[in-house]
Tab-separated table of C-alpha atoms in Angstrom:
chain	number	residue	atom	x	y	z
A	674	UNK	CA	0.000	0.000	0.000
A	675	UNK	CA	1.296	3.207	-0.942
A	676	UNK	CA	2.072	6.399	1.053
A	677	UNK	CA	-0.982	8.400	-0.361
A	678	UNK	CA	-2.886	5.142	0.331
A	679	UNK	CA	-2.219	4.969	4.092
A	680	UNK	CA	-2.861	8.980	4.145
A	681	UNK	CA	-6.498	8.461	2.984
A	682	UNK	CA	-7.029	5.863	5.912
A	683	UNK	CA	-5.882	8.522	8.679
A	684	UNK	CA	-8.546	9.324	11.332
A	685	UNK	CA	-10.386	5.894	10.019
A	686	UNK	CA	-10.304	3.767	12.971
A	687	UNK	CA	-11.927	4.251	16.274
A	688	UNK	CA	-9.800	3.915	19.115
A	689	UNK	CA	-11.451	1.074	21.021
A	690	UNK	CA	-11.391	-0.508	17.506
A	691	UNK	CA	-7.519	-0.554	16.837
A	692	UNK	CA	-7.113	-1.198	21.202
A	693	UNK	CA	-8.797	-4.269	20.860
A	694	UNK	CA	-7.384	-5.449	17.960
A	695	UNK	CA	-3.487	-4.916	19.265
A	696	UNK	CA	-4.413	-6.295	22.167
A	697	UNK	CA	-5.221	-9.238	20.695
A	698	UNK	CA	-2.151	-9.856	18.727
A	699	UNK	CA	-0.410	-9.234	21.983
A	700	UNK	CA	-1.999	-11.818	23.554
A	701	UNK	CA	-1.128	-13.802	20.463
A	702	UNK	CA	2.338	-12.386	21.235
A	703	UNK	CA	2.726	-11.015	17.350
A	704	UNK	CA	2.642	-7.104	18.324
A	705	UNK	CA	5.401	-5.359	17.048
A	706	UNK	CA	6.538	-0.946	16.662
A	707	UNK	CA	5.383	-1.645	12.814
A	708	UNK	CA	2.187	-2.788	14.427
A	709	UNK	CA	2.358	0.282	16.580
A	710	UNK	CA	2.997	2.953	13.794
A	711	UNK	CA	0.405	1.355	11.311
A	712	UNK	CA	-2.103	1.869	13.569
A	713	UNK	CA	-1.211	5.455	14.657
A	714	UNK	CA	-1.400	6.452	11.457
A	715	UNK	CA	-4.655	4.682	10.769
A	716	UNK	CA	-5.712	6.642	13.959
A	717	UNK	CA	-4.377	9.969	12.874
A	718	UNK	CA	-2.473	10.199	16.259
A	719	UNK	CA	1.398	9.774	17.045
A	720	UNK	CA	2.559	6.423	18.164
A	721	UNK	CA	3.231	7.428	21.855
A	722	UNK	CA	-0.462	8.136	21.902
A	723	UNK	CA	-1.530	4.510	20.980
A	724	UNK	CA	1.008	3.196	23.548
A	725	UNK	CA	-0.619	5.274	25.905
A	726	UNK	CA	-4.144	3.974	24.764
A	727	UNK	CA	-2.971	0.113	24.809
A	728	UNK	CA	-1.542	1.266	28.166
A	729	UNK	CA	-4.198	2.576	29.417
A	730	UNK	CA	-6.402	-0.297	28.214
A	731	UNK	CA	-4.200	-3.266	30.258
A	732	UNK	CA	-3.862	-1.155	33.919
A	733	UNK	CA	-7.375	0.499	34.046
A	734	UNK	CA	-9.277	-1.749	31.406
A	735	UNK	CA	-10.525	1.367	29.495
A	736	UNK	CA	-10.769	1.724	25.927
A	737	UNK	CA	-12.545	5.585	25.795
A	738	UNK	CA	-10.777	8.674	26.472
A	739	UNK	CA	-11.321	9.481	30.047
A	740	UNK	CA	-14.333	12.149	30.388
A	741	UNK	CA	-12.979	15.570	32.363
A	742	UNK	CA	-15.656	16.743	35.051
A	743	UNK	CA	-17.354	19.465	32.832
A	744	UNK	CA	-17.325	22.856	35.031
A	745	UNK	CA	-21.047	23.886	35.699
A	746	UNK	CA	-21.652	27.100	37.581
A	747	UNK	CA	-23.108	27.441	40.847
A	748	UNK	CA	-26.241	29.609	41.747
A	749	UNK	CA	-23.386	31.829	44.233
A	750	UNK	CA	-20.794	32.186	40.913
A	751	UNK	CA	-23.778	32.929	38.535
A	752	UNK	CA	-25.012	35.786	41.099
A	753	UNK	CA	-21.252	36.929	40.848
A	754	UNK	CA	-21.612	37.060	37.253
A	755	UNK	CA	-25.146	39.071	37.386
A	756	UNK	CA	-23.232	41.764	39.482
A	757	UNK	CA	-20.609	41.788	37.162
A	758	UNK	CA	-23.193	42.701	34.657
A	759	UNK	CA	-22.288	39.710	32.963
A	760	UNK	CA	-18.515	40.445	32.580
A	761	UNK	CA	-16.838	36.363	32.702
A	762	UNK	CA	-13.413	37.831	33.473
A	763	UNK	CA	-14.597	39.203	36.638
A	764	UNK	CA	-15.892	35.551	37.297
A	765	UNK	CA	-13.026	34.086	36.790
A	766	UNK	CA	-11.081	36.302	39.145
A	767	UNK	CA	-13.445	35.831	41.967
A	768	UNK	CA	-12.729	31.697	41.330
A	769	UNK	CA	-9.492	32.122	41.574
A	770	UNK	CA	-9.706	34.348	44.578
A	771	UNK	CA	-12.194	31.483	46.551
A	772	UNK	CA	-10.065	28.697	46.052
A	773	UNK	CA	-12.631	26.356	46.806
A	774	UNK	CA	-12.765	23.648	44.077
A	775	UNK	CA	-13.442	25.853	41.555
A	776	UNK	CA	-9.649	27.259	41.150
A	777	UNK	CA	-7.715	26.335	38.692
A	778	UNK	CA	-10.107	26.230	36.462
A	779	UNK	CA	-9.354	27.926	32.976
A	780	UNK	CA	-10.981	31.089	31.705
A	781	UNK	CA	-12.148	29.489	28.582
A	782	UNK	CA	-13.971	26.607	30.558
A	783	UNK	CA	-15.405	29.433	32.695
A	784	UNK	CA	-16.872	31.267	28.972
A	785	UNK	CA	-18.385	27.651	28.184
A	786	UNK	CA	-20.167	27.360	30.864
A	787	UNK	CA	-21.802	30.492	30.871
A	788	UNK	CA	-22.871	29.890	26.988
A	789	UNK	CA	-24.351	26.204	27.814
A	790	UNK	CA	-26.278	28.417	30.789
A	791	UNK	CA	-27.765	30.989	28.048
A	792	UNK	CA	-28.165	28.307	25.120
A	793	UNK	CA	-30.115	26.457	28.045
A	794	UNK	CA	-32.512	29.361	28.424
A	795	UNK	CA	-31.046	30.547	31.690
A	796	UNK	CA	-31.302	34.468	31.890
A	797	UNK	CA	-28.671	36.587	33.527
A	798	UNK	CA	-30.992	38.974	36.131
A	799	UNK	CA	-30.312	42.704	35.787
A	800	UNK	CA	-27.632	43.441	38.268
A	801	UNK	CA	-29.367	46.572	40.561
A	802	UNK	CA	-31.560	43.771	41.410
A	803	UNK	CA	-29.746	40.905	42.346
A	804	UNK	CA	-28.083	43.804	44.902
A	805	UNK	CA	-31.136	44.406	46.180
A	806	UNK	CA	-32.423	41.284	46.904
A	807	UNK	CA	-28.849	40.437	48.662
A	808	UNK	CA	-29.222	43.865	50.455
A	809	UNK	CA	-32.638	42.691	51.831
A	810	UNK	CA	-30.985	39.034	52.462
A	811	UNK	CA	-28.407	40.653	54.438
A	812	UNK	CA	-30.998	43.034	56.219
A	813	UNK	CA	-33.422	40.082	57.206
A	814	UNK	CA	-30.242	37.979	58.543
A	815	UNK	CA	-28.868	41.110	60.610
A	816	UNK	CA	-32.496	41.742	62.315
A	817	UNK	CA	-32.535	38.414	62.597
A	818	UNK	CA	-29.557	38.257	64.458
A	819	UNK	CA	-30.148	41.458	66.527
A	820	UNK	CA	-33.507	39.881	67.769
A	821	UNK	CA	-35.727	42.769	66.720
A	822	UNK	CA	-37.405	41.436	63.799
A	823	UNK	CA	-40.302	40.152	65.951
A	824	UNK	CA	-43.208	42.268	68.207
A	825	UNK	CA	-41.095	44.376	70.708
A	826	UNK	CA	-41.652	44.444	74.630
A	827	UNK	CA	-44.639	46.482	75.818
A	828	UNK	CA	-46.455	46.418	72.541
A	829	UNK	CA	-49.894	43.899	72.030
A	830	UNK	CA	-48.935	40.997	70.339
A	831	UNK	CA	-51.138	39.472	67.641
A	832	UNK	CA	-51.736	36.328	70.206
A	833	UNK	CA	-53.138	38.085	72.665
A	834	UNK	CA	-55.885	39.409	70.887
A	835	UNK	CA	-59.489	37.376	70.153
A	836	UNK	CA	-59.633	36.014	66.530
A	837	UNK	CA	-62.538	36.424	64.283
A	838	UNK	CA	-65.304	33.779	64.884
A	839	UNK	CA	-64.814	30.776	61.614
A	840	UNK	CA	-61.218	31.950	61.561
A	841	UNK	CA	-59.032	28.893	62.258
A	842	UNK	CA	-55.393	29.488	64.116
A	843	UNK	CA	-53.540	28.116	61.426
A	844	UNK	CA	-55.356	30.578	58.476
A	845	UNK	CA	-53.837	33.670	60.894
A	846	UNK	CA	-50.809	32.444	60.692
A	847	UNK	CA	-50.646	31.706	57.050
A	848	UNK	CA	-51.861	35.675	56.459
A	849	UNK	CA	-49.542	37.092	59.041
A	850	UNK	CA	-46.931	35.196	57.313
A	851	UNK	CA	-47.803	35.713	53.915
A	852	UNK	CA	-44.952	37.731	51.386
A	853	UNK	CA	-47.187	41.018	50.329
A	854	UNK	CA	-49.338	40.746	53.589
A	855	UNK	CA	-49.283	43.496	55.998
A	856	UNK	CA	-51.424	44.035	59.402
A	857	UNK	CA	-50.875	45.839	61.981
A	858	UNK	CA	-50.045	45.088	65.598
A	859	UNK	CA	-52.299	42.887	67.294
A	860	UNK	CA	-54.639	42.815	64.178
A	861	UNK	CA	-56.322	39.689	63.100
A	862	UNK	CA	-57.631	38.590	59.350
A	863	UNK	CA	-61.706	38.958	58.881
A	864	UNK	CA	-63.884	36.417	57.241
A	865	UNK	CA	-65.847	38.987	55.621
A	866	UNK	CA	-68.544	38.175	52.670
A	867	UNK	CA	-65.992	38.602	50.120
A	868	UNK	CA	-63.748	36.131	51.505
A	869	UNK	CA	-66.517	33.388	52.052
A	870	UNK	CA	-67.203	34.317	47.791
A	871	UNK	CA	-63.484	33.557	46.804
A	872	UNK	CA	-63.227	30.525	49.055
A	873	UNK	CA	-66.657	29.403	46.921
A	874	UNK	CA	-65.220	30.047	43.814
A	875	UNK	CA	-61.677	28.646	44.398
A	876	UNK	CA	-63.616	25.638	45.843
A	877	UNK	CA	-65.600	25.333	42.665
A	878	UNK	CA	-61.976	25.339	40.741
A	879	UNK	CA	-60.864	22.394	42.551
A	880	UNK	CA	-63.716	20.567	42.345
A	881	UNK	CA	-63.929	20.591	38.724
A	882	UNK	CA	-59.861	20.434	38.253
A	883	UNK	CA	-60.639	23.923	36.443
A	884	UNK	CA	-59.234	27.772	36.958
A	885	UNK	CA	-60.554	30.476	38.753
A	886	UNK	CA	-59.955	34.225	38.418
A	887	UNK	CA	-59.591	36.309	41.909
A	888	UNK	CA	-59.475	40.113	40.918
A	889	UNK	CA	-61.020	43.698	41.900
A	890	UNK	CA	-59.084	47.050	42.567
A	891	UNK	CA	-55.541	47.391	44.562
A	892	UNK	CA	-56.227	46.836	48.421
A	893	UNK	CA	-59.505	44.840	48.146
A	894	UNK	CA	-57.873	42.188	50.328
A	895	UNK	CA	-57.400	39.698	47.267
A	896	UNK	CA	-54.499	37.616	48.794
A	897	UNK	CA	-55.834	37.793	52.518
A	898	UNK	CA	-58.992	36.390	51.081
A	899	UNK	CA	-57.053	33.550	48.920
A	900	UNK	CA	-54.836	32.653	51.919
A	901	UNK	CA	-57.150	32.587	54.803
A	902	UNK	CA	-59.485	30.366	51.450
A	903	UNK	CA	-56.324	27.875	51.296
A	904	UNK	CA	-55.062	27.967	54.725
A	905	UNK	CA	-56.954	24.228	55.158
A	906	UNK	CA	-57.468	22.728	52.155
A	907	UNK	CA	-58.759	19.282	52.102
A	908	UNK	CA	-57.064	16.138	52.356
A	909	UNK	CA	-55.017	15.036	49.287
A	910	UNK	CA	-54.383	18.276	47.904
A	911	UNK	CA	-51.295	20.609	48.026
A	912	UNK	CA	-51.035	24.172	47.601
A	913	UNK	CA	-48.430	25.993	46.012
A	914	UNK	CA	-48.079	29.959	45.529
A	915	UNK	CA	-45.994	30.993	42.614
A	916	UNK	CA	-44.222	34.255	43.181
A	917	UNK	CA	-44.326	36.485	40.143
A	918	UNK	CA	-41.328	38.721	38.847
A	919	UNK	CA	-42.488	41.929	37.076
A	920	UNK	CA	-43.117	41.182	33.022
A	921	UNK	CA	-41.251	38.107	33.211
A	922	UNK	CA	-40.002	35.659	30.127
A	923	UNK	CA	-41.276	32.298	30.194
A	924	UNK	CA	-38.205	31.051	31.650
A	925	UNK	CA	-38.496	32.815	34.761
A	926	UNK	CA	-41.919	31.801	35.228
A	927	UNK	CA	-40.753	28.254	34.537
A	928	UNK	CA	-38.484	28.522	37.211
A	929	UNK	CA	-41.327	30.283	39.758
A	930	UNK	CA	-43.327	27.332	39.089
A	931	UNK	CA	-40.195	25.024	40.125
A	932	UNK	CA	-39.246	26.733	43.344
A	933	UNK	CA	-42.858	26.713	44.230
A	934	UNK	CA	-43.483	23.525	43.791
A	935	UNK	CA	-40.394	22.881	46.429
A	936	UNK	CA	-38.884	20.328	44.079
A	937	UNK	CA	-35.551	18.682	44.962
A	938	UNK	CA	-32.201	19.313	43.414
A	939	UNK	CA	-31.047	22.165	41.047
A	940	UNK	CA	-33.307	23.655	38.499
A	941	UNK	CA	-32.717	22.107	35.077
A	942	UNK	CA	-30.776	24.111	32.333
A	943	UNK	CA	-33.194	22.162	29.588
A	944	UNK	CA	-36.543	23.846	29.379
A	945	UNK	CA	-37.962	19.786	28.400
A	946	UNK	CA	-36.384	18.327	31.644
A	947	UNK	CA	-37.889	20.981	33.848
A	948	UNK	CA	-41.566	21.111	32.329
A	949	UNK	CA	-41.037	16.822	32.574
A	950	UNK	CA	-40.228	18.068	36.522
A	951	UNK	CA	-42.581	19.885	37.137
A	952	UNK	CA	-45.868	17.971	35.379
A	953	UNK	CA	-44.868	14.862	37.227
A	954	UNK	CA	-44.784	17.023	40.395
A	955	UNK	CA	-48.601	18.251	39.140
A	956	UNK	CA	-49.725	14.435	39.019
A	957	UNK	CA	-50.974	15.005	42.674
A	958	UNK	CA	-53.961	17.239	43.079
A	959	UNK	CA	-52.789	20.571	43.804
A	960	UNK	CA	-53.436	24.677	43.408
A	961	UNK	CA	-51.030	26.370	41.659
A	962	UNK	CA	-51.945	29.922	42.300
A	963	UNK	CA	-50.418	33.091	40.125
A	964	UNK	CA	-50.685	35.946	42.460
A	965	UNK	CA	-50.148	39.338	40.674
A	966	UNK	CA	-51.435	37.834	37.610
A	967	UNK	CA	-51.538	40.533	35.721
A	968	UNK	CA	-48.215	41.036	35.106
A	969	UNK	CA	-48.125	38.030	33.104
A	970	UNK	CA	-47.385	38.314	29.324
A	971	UNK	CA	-49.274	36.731	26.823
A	972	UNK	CA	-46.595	33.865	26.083
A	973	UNK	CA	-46.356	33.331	30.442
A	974	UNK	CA	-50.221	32.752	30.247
A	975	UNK	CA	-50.210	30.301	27.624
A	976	UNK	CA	-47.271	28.285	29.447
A	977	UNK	CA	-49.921	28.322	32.408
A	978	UNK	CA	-52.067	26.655	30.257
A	979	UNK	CA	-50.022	24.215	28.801
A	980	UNK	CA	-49.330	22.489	32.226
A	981	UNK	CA	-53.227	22.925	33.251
A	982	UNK	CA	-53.948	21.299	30.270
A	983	UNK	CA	-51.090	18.600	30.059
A	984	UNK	CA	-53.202	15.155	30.566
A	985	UNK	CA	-50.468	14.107	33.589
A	986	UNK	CA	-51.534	17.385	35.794
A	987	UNK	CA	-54.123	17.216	38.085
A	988	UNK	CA	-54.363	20.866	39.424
A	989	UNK	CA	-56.786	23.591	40.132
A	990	UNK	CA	-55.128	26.663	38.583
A	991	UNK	CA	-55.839	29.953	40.798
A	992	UNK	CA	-55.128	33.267	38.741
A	993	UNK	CA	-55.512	36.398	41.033
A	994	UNK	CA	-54.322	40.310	41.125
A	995	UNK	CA	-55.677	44.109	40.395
A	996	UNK	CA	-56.314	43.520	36.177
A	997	UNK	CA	-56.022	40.153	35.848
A	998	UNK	CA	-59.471	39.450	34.871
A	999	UNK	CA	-58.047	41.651	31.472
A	1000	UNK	CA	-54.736	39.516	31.344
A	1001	UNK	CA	-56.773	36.657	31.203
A	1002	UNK	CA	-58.854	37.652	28.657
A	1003	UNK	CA	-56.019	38.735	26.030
A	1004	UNK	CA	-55.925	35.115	26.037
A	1005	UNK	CA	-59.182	33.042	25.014
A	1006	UNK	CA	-58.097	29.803	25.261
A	1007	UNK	CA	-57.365	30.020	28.884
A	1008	UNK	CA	-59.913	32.609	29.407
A	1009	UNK	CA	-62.672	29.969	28.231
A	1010	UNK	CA	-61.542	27.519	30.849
A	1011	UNK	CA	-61.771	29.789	33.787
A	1012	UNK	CA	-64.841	28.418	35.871
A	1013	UNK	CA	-65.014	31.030	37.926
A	1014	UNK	CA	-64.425	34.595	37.519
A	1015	UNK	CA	-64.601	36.608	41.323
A	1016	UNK	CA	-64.440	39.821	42.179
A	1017	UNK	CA	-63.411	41.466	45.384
A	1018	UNK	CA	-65.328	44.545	46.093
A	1019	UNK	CA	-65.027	47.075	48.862
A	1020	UNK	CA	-66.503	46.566	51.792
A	1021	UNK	CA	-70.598	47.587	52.128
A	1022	UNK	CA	-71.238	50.397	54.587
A	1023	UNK	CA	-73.071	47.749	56.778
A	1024	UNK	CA	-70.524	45.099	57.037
A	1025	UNK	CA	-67.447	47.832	57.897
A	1026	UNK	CA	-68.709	48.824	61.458
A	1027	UNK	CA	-68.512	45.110	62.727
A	1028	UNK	CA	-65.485	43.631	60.027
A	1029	UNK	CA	-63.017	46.487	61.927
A	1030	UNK	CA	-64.467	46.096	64.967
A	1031	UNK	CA	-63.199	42.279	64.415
A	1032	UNK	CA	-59.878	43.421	62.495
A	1033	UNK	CA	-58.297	45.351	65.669
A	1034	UNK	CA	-59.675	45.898	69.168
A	1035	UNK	CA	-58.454	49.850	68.337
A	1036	UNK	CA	-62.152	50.055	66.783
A	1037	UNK	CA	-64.209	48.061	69.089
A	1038	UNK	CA	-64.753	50.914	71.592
A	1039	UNK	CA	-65.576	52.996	68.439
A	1040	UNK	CA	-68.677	54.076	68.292
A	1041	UNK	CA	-70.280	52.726	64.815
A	1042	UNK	CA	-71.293	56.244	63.352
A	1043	UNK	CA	-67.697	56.938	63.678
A	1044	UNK	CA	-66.993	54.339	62.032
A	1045	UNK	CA	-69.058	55.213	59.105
A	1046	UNK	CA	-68.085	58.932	59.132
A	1047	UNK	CA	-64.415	57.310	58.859
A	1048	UNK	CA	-65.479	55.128	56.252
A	1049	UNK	CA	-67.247	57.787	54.290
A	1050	UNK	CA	-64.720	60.347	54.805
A	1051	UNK	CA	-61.048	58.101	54.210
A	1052	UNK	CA	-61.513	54.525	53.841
A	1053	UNK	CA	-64.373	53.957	51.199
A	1054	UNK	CA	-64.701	50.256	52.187
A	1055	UNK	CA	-61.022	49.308	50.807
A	1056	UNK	CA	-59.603	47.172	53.431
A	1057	UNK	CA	-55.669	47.844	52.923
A	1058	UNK	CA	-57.090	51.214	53.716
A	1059	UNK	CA	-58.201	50.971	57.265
A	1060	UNK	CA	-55.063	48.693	57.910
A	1061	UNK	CA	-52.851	51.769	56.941
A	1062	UNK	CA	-55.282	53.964	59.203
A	1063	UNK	CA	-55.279	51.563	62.114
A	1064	UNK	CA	-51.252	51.312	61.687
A	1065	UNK	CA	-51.129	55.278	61.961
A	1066	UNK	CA	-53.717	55.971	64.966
A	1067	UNK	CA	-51.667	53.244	66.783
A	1068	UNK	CA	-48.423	55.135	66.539
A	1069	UNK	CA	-50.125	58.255	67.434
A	1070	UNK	CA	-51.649	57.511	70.094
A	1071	UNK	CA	-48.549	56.441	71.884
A	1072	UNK	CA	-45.932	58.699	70.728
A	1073	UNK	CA	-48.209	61.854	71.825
A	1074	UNK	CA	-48.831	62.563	74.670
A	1075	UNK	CA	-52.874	62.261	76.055
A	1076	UNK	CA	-53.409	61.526	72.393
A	1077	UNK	CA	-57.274	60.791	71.981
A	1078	UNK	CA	-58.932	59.649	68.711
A	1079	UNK	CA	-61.132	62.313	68.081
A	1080	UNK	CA	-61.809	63.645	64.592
A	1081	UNK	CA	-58.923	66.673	65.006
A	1082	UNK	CA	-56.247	63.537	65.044
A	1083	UNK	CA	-58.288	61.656	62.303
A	1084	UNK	CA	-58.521	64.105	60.304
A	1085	UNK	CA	-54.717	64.927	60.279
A	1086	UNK	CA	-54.079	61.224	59.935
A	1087	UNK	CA	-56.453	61.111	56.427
A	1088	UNK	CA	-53.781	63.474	54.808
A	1089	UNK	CA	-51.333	60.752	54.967
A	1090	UNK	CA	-53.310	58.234	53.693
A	1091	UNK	CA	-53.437	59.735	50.444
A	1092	UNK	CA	-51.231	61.810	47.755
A	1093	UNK	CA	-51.718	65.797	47.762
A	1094	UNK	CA	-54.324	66.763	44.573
């Protein structure tokens, strides 16, 4: 065979190919270096490389080139890299720096792993707020620390005031405890009309495996009346509350849907594997509520309703927020399944007297034409409202001195309840 012959062959056998075969004539006790350098240049590779290989193949019994441990970035390196504003060398300096496994690892191993991250559909977060979430991180774990994130001394405490009548312990403490869920000091959550109507619908939802659609203006007392609705629901189902970022992609809703379904390990980098994750999490009954619906995009709310609609799910899907009854309907395919559409009104003149009597003990001694003159003059039946009000009467009444809540101080209190015309 001639020399342009045995070029044409180079790169034309596989390396577990030409391993087994020498080792076979070396069992046969026939290998010789013309052996050797035949099959290098059959291989395409030198013949200290297929030494190596043969080598290789006797001590360790492997045949295949030895797999590296591909770098993958960590959720800490790829908030580095968000602060950065996405610069890799900056990365890659802050690696080195740690010295914690990941040093020594090469800048252009660092670049590929941040371009199988974006290929994946993984989106770097703007950097001002990935510093203020670790601000607020930071701030939470310092109060925590200091012991002052709690009721201080002398001040009621929301235990030692009577609860509502229907209102079960565990429903106050998943309002108190709820993210975007304020009360004041010793207040308690009210089972008013409205939230005996969303309970109702949201019951209907799950009964029929269907959606429901919680809306009504800002301060209505939407998510109080969803949580203290799903603080107990019944056996067999889970809840889960999907925190929405503002005009998100359908990524980041994918990966609100993940973390709210708690599910174990890292979120996948393949959209496929996380939708598989999350539908086979969805094959036990369970509401998936969307608070803040309506910042949902058209795309976001048609990714809602491919997992609703996915025949492996089994899951009431709650969509709730100020507009999202319009959201909703920019979409008519989902819109059409919604079973029940609910709206959260203000409160009627003859339900406030007794709902903020029950709210705070501040307005049981109240006399109930107060009340209304209050209502009529400030509040206008929107619950977040009176909260505000009750949180400012409270602090004036003892930080001055032989304060009394007559209409002078109520009065100056309504001017900070709302903007100057």
């Amino acid at each position: 065979m001639g020399e342009w012959e045995l070029e044409g062959l180079a790169s034309s056998v596989s390396r577990p190919v030409l391993v087994g075969r020498l080792l076979e004539l070396d069992a046969a006790g026939g290998v010789t270096s013309a052996h050797v350098r035949a099959g290098a240049r059959l291989a395409g590779v030198h013949p200290r490389t297929v030494r190596r290989w043969v080598e290789a193949a006797r001590s360790e019994g492997r045949v295949e080139r030895r797999r590296r441990a591909r770098f993958e970035l960590s959720e800490q390196a790829w908030e580095v890299l968000a602060q950065a504003g996405g610069t890799v060398s900056v990365l890659y300096r802050h690696l080195e720096e740690c010295g914690n496994g990941d040093a020594g690892v090469s800048l252009a191993s660092v670049y590929r792993a941040v371009q199988r991250e974006l290929a994946a559909g993984r989106v770097l977060p703007d950097r001002a707020v990935v510093r203020r979430a670790r601000a607020e991180r930071e701030t939470r774990q310092a109060l925590a620390d200091l012991a002052v994130a709690g009721v201080g001394a002398g001040t009621p405490s929301a235990s030692a005031v009577a609860g509502p009548v229907g209102l079960m312990p565990a429903a106050r403490e998943a309002v108190a405890e709820a993210p975007g869920v304020v009360l004041p000091v010793g207040a308690q959550a009210v089972r008013t009309s409205s939230v005996r109507a969303v309970a109702e619908a949201v019951g209907q939802a799950m009964a029929a495996a269907g959606a429901a659609c919680v809306f009504g203006d800002a301060g209505r007392g939407k998510t109080v009346a969803l949580r203290m609705a799903l603080s107990d629901p019944p056996v067999g189902w889970g809840v889960s509350w999907v925190r929405v970022p503002v005009r998100p992609s359908v990524s980041e809703l994918r990966r609100a849907v993940f973390e709210a379904l708690v599910l174990p390990g890292r979120f996948p980098h393949r959209s496929a594997q996380a939708d598989e994750r999350i539908v086979g999490a969805l094959d036990e009954a369970r509401v998936l509520v969307v608070d803040e619906a309506q910042r949902l995009p058209v795309p976001c709310l048609e990714y809602l309703q491919s997992l609703w609609d996915h025949p492996q799910a089994r899951m009431a899907l709650v969509l709730c927020g100020a507009g999202s009854e319009r959201a909703v309907g920019r979409v008519p395919q989902l819109a059409s399944r919604v079973c029940a559409w609910q709206e959260v009104g203000r409160l009627a003149p003859g339900e406030v007297a007794a709902t903020v009597s029950a709210f705070h003990p501040l307005w049981a001694s109240v006399a109930g034409g107060e009340v209304a003159w209050i209502d009529r003059s400030c509040t206008h039946g929107v619950f977040r409202t009176w909260a505000a009000l009750t949180t400012h009467l409270q602090n004036a009444l003892l930080t001055v001195p032989d304060a009394t809540a007559d209409r002078a101080l109520l009065r100056r209190l309504f001017r900070r309840l709302s903007p100057p015309a």
